[in-house]
Amino acid sequence: MTNLQQLDAYFTAHRERHLEELNELLRIPSISALSEHKEDMATAANWLAQALKDVQMENVAILPTAGHPVVYGEWLHAEGKPTVLFYGHYDVQPVDPVNLWDSAPFEPTIRDNKLYARGASDDKGQVFMHIKTIEALFALHKELPINIKFLIEGEEEIGSPSLTAFIEDNKEKLNSDLIVISDTGLYGPGKPAICYGLRGLTGVEINVRGAKGDLHSGLYGGGVQNAIHALTEVLASFRDEHGTIQVEGFYDDVLPLADEERAAYAALNFDENDIKEEVGVNELFGEQGYSYLEQTWARPTLEINGVFGGFAGEGIKTVLPAEAGAKISCRLVPNQDPEKIVALLRTHIEKHKPVGVDITITEFDKGQPYLTPFDHPAIQLASKSYEHVYQVPTAFIRGGGSIPIVASFDQILQVPVVLMGFGLSSENFHAPNEHFHLENFDKGLRVIGDYYTALNQLTPEELK
């Protein structure tokens, strides 16, 4: 039997036990954003620590951070072979609104071969798959083909505020030849994908203040600045009618798409009509000269996420609002620096500030963009493992979203990051009825096992 056949036999024989164990983890309401779940966070960390011990990981520990702890474990006896650092997270999003769930969010339920529970796809299910892959490799071969370290954090869903400092303080412990993360998705059902780039993120809140209080529109209208009018004037200045950002210098550092990347995206035969139907619009909108995939994967954005101010109750209240505000986020692409972008936003807002108001700007958390060449041997090997199991070519894609800690790994540890996920965009992570297609749970176990075995063929030097 080939290694893949052995893995298939093992995972088939132990599938029900594995799902029962995963359900145990999914029942723990480890919501990092809510302080009342602090004990649940500790329970989840303890569960994972025991799971790592059960699959023969060594030096397993629950290590403190400034916030929720990380879970660590390692096995380092494959002399001369690559060392993989696997990263995932055990925290989950809040479940509100609960009434929109078809089953209890922390009581795992299988319907139509989909496992429904908060964390099923993001990210407990995918973390669990790597742990069970290690179990299988030990059971089949009595040892591992590679060295491996696990780093599982508890704050990803709140922006990983403590993890960058932890990585800095533990560079030696986390030293590795590559990092593997399963917190992304497939290109589509039955269509595996390697995500080799992520957009960064930054944003600001704009607060506009005019008069000392709301004013009667009949007495003062036309003679005193309206804070909402002033705000909308600033907001309208950010983009032109095609969505091209008008902030001076915004595009200066953008890394252009390579011809081979544009060709790879075109080869995906993406149908924009599918997106129109999915989101319920008649036409798409965006920067001219770029396809939808290029716009959402490889071009930066500036989006207004929320606007507030004035009277919004039933009926009408004829006032000049004294205050108004908006929240703005920017998705950034390689070579763009979040700090520089915020500085450019500040300059632009000051330049376009209408008379009669003061404007204050509050900065949000920032995340760097990330990009790995998709011809890197670690990525190419991962694509082959997908193809061995899914029996179709692997797509090479960028992610339009952000995983800020990926850039931290890249900058601090300076090793390649392989993003090999198994979720689908339709699985409602962060929303009611989150679920994980068990077809991809089953295939993903085999892909990971095949990949970890194949990495044995490479030397640490070949991964640099």
Short mmCIF file of C-alpha atoms in Angstrom, two decimals:
data_model
loop_
_atom_site.label_atom_id
_atom_site.label_comp_id
_atom_site.label_asym_id
_atom_site.label_seq_id
_atom_site.Cartn_x
_atom_site.Cartn_y
_atom_site.Cartn_z
CA MET A 1 0.00 0.00 0.00
CA THR A 2 1.15 3.54 -0.71
CA ASN A 3 1.38 6.06 2.09
CA LEU A 4 -1.79 7.74 0.86
CA GLN A 5 -3.64 4.42 0.81
CA GLN A 6 -2.47 3.73 4.36
CA LEU A 7 -3.67 7.14 5.48
CA ASP A 8 -7.01 6.57 3.80
CA ALA A 9 -7.48 3.24 5.56
CA TYR A 10 -6.54 4.72 8.93
CA PHE A 11 -8.80 7.74 8.69
CA THR A 12 -11.69 5.62 7.42
CA ALA A 13 -11.33 3.21 10.34
CA HIS A 14 -11.16 5.98 12.96
CA ARG A 15 -13.57 8.51 11.47
CA GLU A 16 -16.36 8.18 14.01
CA ARG A 17 -13.97 8.45 16.96
CA HIS A 18 -12.32 11.48 15.41
CA LEU A 19 -15.66 13.22 14.92
CA GLU A 20 -16.68 12.46 18.51
CA GLU A 21 -13.44 13.98 19.75
CA LEU A 22 -13.86 17.04 17.55
CA ASN A 23 -17.35 17.49 18.96
CA GLU A 24 -15.86 17.62 22.46
CA LEU A 25 -13.69 20.55 21.41
CA LEU A 26 -16.54 22.29 19.60
CA ARG A 27 -18.74 22.13 22.70
CA ILE A 28 -16.35 24.46 24.56
CA PRO A 29 -17.58 28.07 24.11
CA SER A 30 -14.12 29.60 23.82
CA ILE A 31 -15.16 33.13 22.81
CA SER A 32 -12.13 35.33 23.28
CA ALA A 33 -14.03 38.61 22.84
CA LEU A 34 -16.26 38.09 25.88
CA SER A 35 -14.74 38.21 29.36
CA GLU A 36 -17.39 35.89 30.79
CA HIS A 37 -15.82 33.07 28.73
CA LYS A 38 -12.35 33.34 30.28
CA GLU A 39 -12.74 29.96 32.00
CA ASP A 40 -13.94 28.41 28.76
CA MET A 41 -10.79 29.70 27.07
CA ALA A 42 -8.71 27.92 29.70
CA THR A 43 -10.78 24.76 29.23
CA ALA A 44 -10.15 24.78 25.48
CA ALA A 45 -6.42 25.32 25.99
CA ASN A 46 -6.28 22.40 28.43
CA TRP A 47 -8.24 20.19 26.02
CA LEU A 48 -5.77 20.90 23.21
CA ALA A 49 -2.75 20.40 25.45
CA GLN A 50 -4.05 16.96 26.38
CA ALA A 51 -4.80 16.20 22.70
CA LEU A 52 -1.20 17.02 21.79
CA LYS A 53 0.08 14.76 24.57
CA ASP A 54 -2.20 11.98 23.33
CA VAL A 55 -0.54 12.08 19.89
CA GLN A 56 2.96 11.88 21.42
CA MET A 57 3.94 15.54 21.21
CA GLU A 58 6.65 16.44 23.69
CA ASN A 59 7.27 19.48 25.88
CA VAL A 60 3.58 20.29 25.71
CA ALA A 61 2.80 23.45 27.63
CA ILE A 62 0.17 26.13 28.07
CA LEU A 63 2.23 29.29 27.88
CA PRO A 64 1.07 32.67 29.16
CA THR A 65 0.76 35.81 27.07
CA ALA A 66 -0.50 39.27 27.95
CA GLY A 67 -3.95 37.89 27.15
CA HIS A 68 -5.20 34.34 26.62
CA PRO A 69 -2.51 31.62 26.66
CA VAL A 70 -1.03 29.72 23.73
CA VAL A 71 -0.75 25.95 23.53
CA TYR A 72 2.63 24.57 22.48
CA GLY A 73 3.98 21.11 21.69
CA GLU A 74 6.80 19.64 19.62
CA TRP A 75 8.43 16.51 18.24
CA LEU A 76 11.98 17.05 16.97
CA HIS A 77 13.57 13.65 16.29
CA ALA A 78 13.62 13.60 12.46
CA GLU A 79 17.29 14.45 12.12
CA GLY A 80 18.19 16.45 9.03
CA LYS A 81 14.55 16.83 8.00
CA PRO A 82 12.52 20.05 7.81
CA THR A 83 10.85 21.50 10.87
CA VAL A 84 7.26 22.65 10.41
CA LEU A 85 5.64 25.17 12.73
CA PHE A 86 1.89 24.67 12.59
CA TYR A 87 -0.19 27.67 13.67
CA GLY A 88 -3.90 27.76 14.44
CA HIS A 89 -6.30 29.21 16.98
CA TYR A 90 -8.76 27.82 19.50
CA ASP A 91 -10.86 30.93 20.07
CA VAL A 92 -14.10 31.50 18.20
CA GLN A 93 -16.41 34.36 17.31
CA PRO A 94 -19.45 35.30 19.41
CA VAL A 95 -22.64 33.54 18.34
CA ASP A 96 -25.16 36.38 18.25
CA PRO A 97 -27.86 36.48 17.02
CA VAL A 98 -28.56 33.07 18.55
CA ASN A 99 -32.13 32.97 17.20
CA LEU A 100 -30.78 32.65 13.66
CA TRP A 101 -29.03 29.34 14.40
CA ASP A 102 -30.91 26.24 13.30
CA SER A 103 -29.21 24.24 16.07
CA ALA A 104 -27.40 25.26 19.25
CA PRO A 105 -24.04 26.83 18.31
CA PHE A 106 -22.08 24.79 20.84
CA GLU A 107 -23.93 21.53 20.34
CA PRO A 108 -22.36 20.03 17.18
CA THR A 109 -24.89 18.67 14.72
CA ILE A 110 -24.41 16.89 11.39
CA ARG A 111 -26.87 17.68 8.60
CA ASP A 112 -26.30 16.80 4.93
CA ASN A 113 -22.73 15.72 5.69
CA LYS A 114 -21.96 19.14 7.17
CA LEU A 115 -20.87 19.64 10.77
CA TYR A 116 -22.67 22.63 12.29
CA ALA A 117 -21.13 24.41 15.29
CA ARG A 118 -19.28 27.61 16.09
CA GLY A 119 -15.63 26.93 15.30
CA ALA A 120 -16.33 23.93 13.06
CA SER A 121 -14.60 25.60 10.11
CA ASP A 122 -12.89 28.57 11.78
CA ASP A 123 -10.61 27.21 13.14
CA LYS A 124 -11.08 24.32 15.56
CA GLY A 125 -11.98 21.81 12.87
CA GLN A 126 -8.89 22.62 10.82
CA VAL A 127 -6.57 22.64 13.87
CA PHE A 128 -7.97 19.27 14.91
CA MET A 129 -7.16 17.82 11.48
CA HIS A 130 -3.44 18.50 11.94
CA ILE A 131 -3.42 16.88 15.37
CA LYS A 132 -5.15 13.77 14.03
CA THR A 133 -2.76 13.63 11.08
CA ILE A 134 0.12 13.38 13.53
CA GLU A 135 -1.76 10.60 15.31
CA ALA A 136 -2.13 8.72 12.03
CA LEU A 137 1.52 9.10 10.99
CA PHE A 138 2.71 7.78 14.35
CA ALA A 139 0.27 4.87 14.18
CA LEU A 140 1.38 3.93 10.66
CA HIS A 141 5.13 4.52 10.88
CA LYS A 142 6.00 4.71 14.61
CA GLU A 143 7.70 8.05 13.92
CA LEU A 144 7.17 11.25 11.99
CA PRO A 145 8.72 12.02 8.59
CA ILE A 146 9.44 15.60 9.69
CA ASN A 147 9.93 17.64 12.83
CA ILE A 148 6.90 19.58 13.97
CA LYS A 149 5.96 22.29 16.44
CA PHE A 150 2.41 23.33 17.32
CA LEU A 151 1.49 26.90 18.26
CA ILE A 152 -2.24 27.31 18.91
CA GLU A 153 -3.36 30.71 20.16
CA GLY A 154 -6.50 32.02 21.81
CA GLU A 155 -6.83 35.56 20.47
CA GLU A 156 -7.00 35.37 16.68
CA GLU A 157 -10.64 36.45 16.59
CA ILE A 158 -9.76 39.67 18.43
CA GLY A 159 -6.74 40.49 16.25
CA SER A 160 -3.99 38.47 18.02
CA PRO A 161 -2.99 41.43 20.23
CA SER A 162 -0.60 39.36 22.37
CA LEU A 163 0.92 37.00 19.83
CA THR A 164 3.45 39.24 18.07
CA ALA A 165 5.18 39.95 21.38
CA PHE A 166 5.08 36.23 22.20
CA ILE A 167 6.74 35.38 18.88
CA GLU A 168 9.41 38.02 19.48
CA ASP A 169 10.12 36.63 22.95
CA ASN A 170 10.19 33.01 21.77
CA LYS A 171 12.01 33.16 18.44
CA GLU A 172 14.33 30.30 19.37
CA LYS A 173 11.49 28.05 20.54
CA LEU A 174 9.53 28.76 17.35
CA ASN A 175 12.51 28.47 14.99
CA SER A 176 11.47 26.39 11.98
CA ASP A 177 11.91 25.92 8.24
CA LEU A 178 8.34 26.73 7.25
CA ILE A 179 5.01 27.61 8.80
CA VAL A 180 1.78 25.83 7.89
CA ILE A 181 -1.59 27.47 8.57
CA SER A 182 -5.03 26.03 7.88
CA ASP A 183 -7.27 29.05 8.39
CA THR A 184 -8.11 29.80 4.77
CA GLY A 185 -10.32 28.04 2.24
CA LEU A 186 -10.63 26.18 -1.01
CA TYR A 187 -11.27 28.07 -4.23
CA GLY A 188 -14.65 26.37 -4.43
CA PRO A 189 -16.32 23.00 -3.83
CA GLY A 190 -13.92 20.31 -4.99
CA LYS A 191 -11.41 22.97 -6.08
CA PRO A 192 -8.30 23.07 -3.87
CA ALA A 193 -6.28 26.24 -3.60
CA ILE A 194 -3.03 27.49 -2.17
CA CYS A 195 -3.31 31.03 -0.85
CA TYR A 196 0.08 32.67 -1.33
CA GLY A 197 -0.82 36.25 -0.43
CA LEU A 198 -3.02 38.20 1.96
CA ARG A 199 -3.99 41.84 2.07
CA GLY A 200 -3.02 43.95 5.05
CA LEU A 201 -5.40 46.14 7.01
CA THR A 202 -5.59 49.54 8.58
CA GLY A 203 -8.34 52.00 9.35
CA VAL A 204 -9.44 55.16 11.11
CA GLU A 205 -12.48 56.68 12.71
CA ILE A 206 -13.27 60.25 11.66
CA ASN A 207 -15.14 62.44 14.14
CA VAL A 208 -16.46 65.79 12.95
CA ARG A 209 -17.49 68.48 15.43
CA GLY A 210 -19.24 71.70 14.50
CA ALA A 211 -21.37 73.79 16.85
CA LYS A 212 -21.40 73.24 20.60
CA GLY A 213 -24.73 71.45 20.27
CA ASP A 214 -27.44 70.53 17.76
CA LEU A 215 -29.05 73.65 16.30
CA HIS A 216 -32.54 74.53 15.03
CA SER A 217 -32.38 74.26 11.23
CA GLY A 218 -34.78 77.16 10.76
CA LEU A 219 -32.82 79.57 12.93
CA TYR A 220 -29.31 78.55 11.91
CA GLY A 221 -29.58 76.59 8.67
CA GLY A 222 -27.62 78.13 5.84
CA GLY A 223 -25.39 80.10 8.20
CA VAL A 224 -23.69 77.43 10.32
CA GLN A 225 -21.89 74.34 9.04
CA ASN A 226 -23.79 71.06 9.30
CA ALA A 227 -21.47 68.33 10.66
CA ILE A 228 -23.01 65.63 8.48
CA HIS A 229 -22.61 67.71 5.32
CA ALA A 230 -18.99 68.35 6.29
CA LEU A 231 -18.43 64.64 6.90
CA THR A 232 -19.97 63.57 3.58
CA GLU A 233 -17.84 66.12 1.75
CA VAL A 234 -14.72 64.50 3.20
CA LEU A 235 -15.99 60.99 2.50
CA ALA A 236 -16.83 61.83 -1.11
CA SER A 237 -13.28 63.04 -1.66
CA PHE A 238 -11.76 59.62 -1.02
CA ARG A 239 -12.73 57.92 -4.31
CA ASP A 240 -13.81 58.79 -7.83
CA GLU A 241 -16.86 57.38 -9.60
CA HIS A 242 -14.97 54.18 -10.50
CA GLY A 243 -13.69 53.53 -6.99
CA THR A 244 -10.14 54.67 -7.69
CA ILE A 245 -8.73 56.09 -4.47
CA GLN A 246 -7.94 59.80 -4.63
CA VAL A 247 -5.67 60.01 -1.57
CA GLU A 248 -2.38 61.42 -2.85
CA GLY A 249 0.40 58.82 -2.69
CA PHE A 250 -1.96 55.93 -1.82
CA TYR A 251 -0.83 53.75 -4.75
CA ASP A 252 2.85 54.77 -4.75
CA ASP A 253 4.17 51.59 -3.12
CA VAL A 254 1.74 49.06 -4.59
CA LEU A 255 3.56 46.01 -5.97
CA PRO A 256 2.22 45.44 -9.51
CA LEU A 257 0.79 42.08 -10.47
CA ALA A 258 3.22 39.91 -12.40
CA ASP A 259 2.13 38.76 -15.85
CA GLU A 260 2.18 35.12 -14.73
CA GLU A 261 -0.12 35.95 -11.82
CA ARG A 262 -2.64 37.66 -14.07
CA ALA A 263 -2.48 34.66 -16.41
CA ALA A 264 -3.05 32.29 -13.48
CA TYR A 265 -6.13 34.24 -12.36
CA ALA A 266 -7.50 34.32 -15.91
CA ALA A 267 -7.02 30.54 -16.15
CA LEU A 268 -9.43 30.07 -13.23
CA ASN A 269 -12.29 30.97 -15.62
CA PHE A 270 -14.00 32.98 -12.90
CA ASP A 271 -17.59 33.94 -13.76
CA GLU A 272 -18.48 37.37 -12.41
CA ASN A 273 -22.17 36.54 -12.81
CA ASP A 274 -21.78 34.05 -9.95
CA ILE A 275 -20.69 36.88 -7.64
CA LYS A 276 -23.58 39.07 -8.77
CA GLU A 277 -26.01 36.30 -7.92
CA GLU A 278 -24.27 35.47 -4.63
CA VAL A 279 -24.41 39.02 -3.27
CA GLY A 280 -27.62 40.10 -5.02
CA VAL A 281 -26.49 42.97 -7.24
CA ASN A 282 -27.08 43.78 -10.90
CA GLU A 283 -23.60 45.12 -11.60
CA LEU A 284 -20.16 44.89 -10.04
CA PHE A 285 -18.12 47.97 -9.24
CA GLY A 286 -14.43 48.63 -8.94
CA GLU A 287 -11.16 50.04 -10.14
CA GLN A 288 -10.98 50.05 -13.92
CA GLY A 289 -8.41 47.96 -15.76
CA TYR A 290 -8.56 45.03 -13.35
CA SER A 291 -10.69 41.90 -13.18
CA TYR A 292 -12.84 41.16 -10.13
CA LEU A 293 -10.26 38.69 -8.80
CA GLU A 294 -7.46 41.21 -9.28
CA GLN A 295 -9.52 43.92 -7.59
CA THR A 296 -10.30 41.78 -4.55
CA TRP A 297 -7.02 39.89 -4.20
CA ALA A 298 -4.25 42.18 -5.37
CA ARG A 299 -5.45 45.80 -5.30
CA PRO A 300 -5.85 48.03 -2.23
CA THR A 301 -9.17 49.40 -1.06
CA LEU A 302 -10.67 52.23 0.95
CA GLU A 303 -14.13 51.47 2.28
CA ILE A 304 -16.56 53.36 4.50
CA ASN A 305 -17.75 50.80 7.06
CA GLY A 306 -20.16 52.93 9.03
CA VAL A 307 -21.56 56.46 9.33
CA PHE A 308 -23.21 58.00 12.37
CA GLY A 309 -24.67 61.35 13.46
CA GLY A 310 -27.84 63.38 13.59
CA PHE A 311 -31.39 62.17 14.10
CA ALA A 312 -32.30 58.69 12.88
CA GLY A 313 -35.54 58.03 14.74
CA GLU A 314 -39.07 57.83 13.38
CA GLY A 315 -40.31 60.94 11.66
CA ILE A 316 -38.17 64.06 11.24
CA LYS A 317 -36.28 66.33 13.62
CA THR A 318 -35.20 69.54 11.94
CA VAL A 319 -31.75 70.09 13.42
CA LEU A 320 -28.24 70.87 12.25
CA PRO A 321 -26.25 68.01 13.81
CA ALA A 322 -23.25 69.21 15.77
CA GLU A 323 -21.43 65.89 15.51
CA ALA A 324 -20.98 63.17 12.90
CA GLY A 325 -18.52 60.39 12.28
CA ALA A 326 -17.48 57.50 10.07
CA LYS A 327 -15.35 54.39 10.27
CA ILE A 328 -13.03 53.66 7.37
CA SER A 329 -10.92 50.61 6.60
CA CYS A 330 -8.24 50.03 3.98
CA ARG A 331 -7.15 46.65 2.67
CA LEU A 332 -3.49 46.90 1.70
CA VAL A 333 -1.32 44.94 -0.72
CA PRO A 334 2.38 44.03 -0.71
CA ASN A 335 4.81 46.93 -0.23
CA GLN A 336 2.15 49.16 1.35
CA ASP A 337 2.87 50.16 4.94
CA PRO A 338 -0.14 50.66 7.26
CA GLU A 339 1.56 53.49 9.16
CA LYS A 340 2.30 55.37 5.96
CA ILE A 341 -1.25 54.89 4.71
CA VAL A 342 -2.70 56.32 7.92
CA ALA A 343 -0.38 59.32 7.60
CA LEU A 344 -1.62 59.85 4.02
CA LEU A 345 -5.23 59.63 5.21
CA ARG A 346 -4.58 62.25 7.87
CA THR A 347 -3.06 64.60 5.31
CA HIS A 348 -5.93 64.06 2.89
CA ILE A 349 -8.59 64.66 5.55
CA GLU A 350 -6.92 67.85 6.72
CA LYS A 351 -6.64 69.07 3.11
CA HIS A 352 -10.34 68.44 2.44
CA LYS A 353 -11.73 69.57 5.80
CA PRO A 354 -14.65 71.98 5.23
CA VAL A 355 -14.80 75.27 7.08
CA GLY A 356 -16.68 75.52 10.36
CA VAL A 357 -15.77 72.13 11.84
CA ASP A 358 -12.98 70.39 13.71
CA ILE A 359 -12.00 66.82 12.84
CA THR A 360 -10.32 64.25 15.08
CA ILE A 361 -8.94 60.94 13.81
CA THR A 362 -8.64 57.74 15.82
CA GLU A 363 -6.50 54.91 14.45
CA PHE A 364 -7.48 51.23 14.50
CA ASP A 365 -5.27 48.15 14.68
CA LYS A 366 -2.95 47.61 11.74
CA GLY A 367 -1.84 44.48 9.87
CA GLN A 368 0.85 44.12 7.22
CA PRO A 369 0.15 42.49 3.85
CA TYR A 370 1.88 39.20 3.06
CA LEU A 371 3.14 37.54 -0.11
CA THR A 372 5.15 34.36 -0.80
CA PRO A 373 6.28 33.48 -4.36
CA PHE A 374 3.92 30.76 -5.54
CA ASP A 375 6.82 28.89 -7.16
CA HIS A 376 8.39 28.24 -3.74
CA PRO A 377 9.09 24.48 -3.31
CA ALA A 378 7.03 24.26 -0.10
CA ILE A 379 4.00 25.69 -1.89
CA GLN A 380 4.47 23.58 -5.00
CA LEU A 381 4.71 20.44 -2.87
CA ALA A 382 1.51 21.39 -1.05
CA SER A 383 -0.26 21.83 -4.38
CA LYS A 384 0.73 18.30 -5.39
CA SER A 385 -0.69 16.87 -2.16
CA TYR A 386 -4.00 18.59 -2.85
CA GLU A 387 -4.00 17.17 -6.37
CA HIS A 388 -3.22 13.63 -5.15
CA VAL A 389 -6.40 13.68 -3.06
CA TYR A 390 -8.82 15.97 -4.95
CA GLN A 391 -7.70 14.73 -8.38
CA VAL A 392 -7.89 18.21 -9.92
CA PRO A 393 -5.26 20.93 -10.41
CA THR A 394 -4.63 23.27 -7.49
CA ALA A 395 -5.40 26.95 -7.95
CA PHE A 396 -2.90 29.54 -6.77
CA ILE A 397 -4.80 32.45 -5.27
CA ARG A 398 -4.42 35.44 -3.03
CA GLY A 399 -6.80 36.14 -0.18
CA GLY A 400 -8.70 39.40 -0.13
CA GLY A 401 -8.90 39.33 3.65
CA SER A 402 -6.25 39.71 6.30
CA ILE A 403 -4.57 37.45 8.84
CA PRO A 404 -2.28 40.05 10.45
CA ILE A 405 -0.23 37.51 12.38
CA VAL A 406 0.99 35.96 9.11
CA ALA A 407 3.00 39.09 8.37
CA SER A 408 4.40 38.96 11.91
CA PHE A 409 5.56 35.39 11.36
CA ASP A 410 7.15 36.45 8.08
CA GLN A 411 8.96 39.45 9.54
CA ILE A 412 10.09 37.89 12.83
CA LEU A 413 10.84 34.26 11.93
CA GLN A 414 11.66 34.93 8.27
CA VAL A 415 10.54 31.56 6.92
CA PRO A 416 7.93 30.79 4.23
CA VAL A 417 4.29 30.47 5.22
CA VAL A 418 2.07 27.90 3.50
CA LEU A 419 -1.64 28.68 3.75
CA MET A 420 -3.44 25.42 3.02
CA GLY A 421 -7.03 25.64 4.15
CA PHE A 422 -10.04 23.39 3.70
CA GLY A 423 -13.00 25.64 4.41
CA LEU A 424 -15.45 27.15 1.93
CA SER A 425 -16.56 30.77 1.76
CA SER A 426 -20.16 29.61 2.10
CA GLU A 427 -19.62 28.02 5.52
CA ASN A 428 -20.84 31.01 7.56
CA PHE A 429 -17.78 31.43 9.72
CA HIS A 430 -18.40 34.53 11.89
CA ALA A 431 -22.14 34.14 11.23
CA PRO A 432 -25.02 31.96 12.46
CA ASN A 433 -25.02 28.33 11.30
CA GLU A 434 -21.26 28.05 10.84
CA HIS A 435 -20.46 24.63 9.43
CA PHE A 436 -17.72 22.50 7.91
CA HIS A 437 -18.25 20.21 4.92
CA LEU A 438 -17.18 16.79 6.12
CA GLU A 439 -16.09 15.88 2.61
CA ASN A 440 -13.29 18.43 3.04
CA PHE A 441 -12.64 17.28 6.60
CA ASP A 442 -12.06 13.77 5.22
CA LYS A 443 -10.01 14.83 2.24
CA GLY A 444 -8.09 17.41 4.24
CA LEU A 445 -6.79 14.80 6.64
CA ARG A 446 -5.35 12.88 3.74
CA VAL A 447 -3.89 16.00 2.10
CA ILE A 448 -2.11 17.02 5.29
CA GLY A 449 -0.77 13.52 5.83
CA ASP A 450 0.48 13.35 2.26
CA TYR A 451 2.09 16.79 2.56
CA TYR A 452 3.90 16.15 5.82
CA THR A 453 5.22 12.91 4.36
CA ALA A 454 6.29 14.58 1.10
CA LEU A 455 8.19 17.31 2.97
CA ASN A 456 10.58 14.58 4.03
CA GLN A 457 11.99 14.78 0.49
CA LEU A 458 13.21 18.34 0.99
CA THR A 459 16.15 19.51 3.06
CA PRO A 460 15.96 22.57 5.30
CA GLU A 461 18.32 24.32 2.91
CA GLU A 462 15.93 23.81 -0.03
CA LEU A 463 13.17 25.61 1.89
CA LYS A 464 15.17 28.80 2.43
#
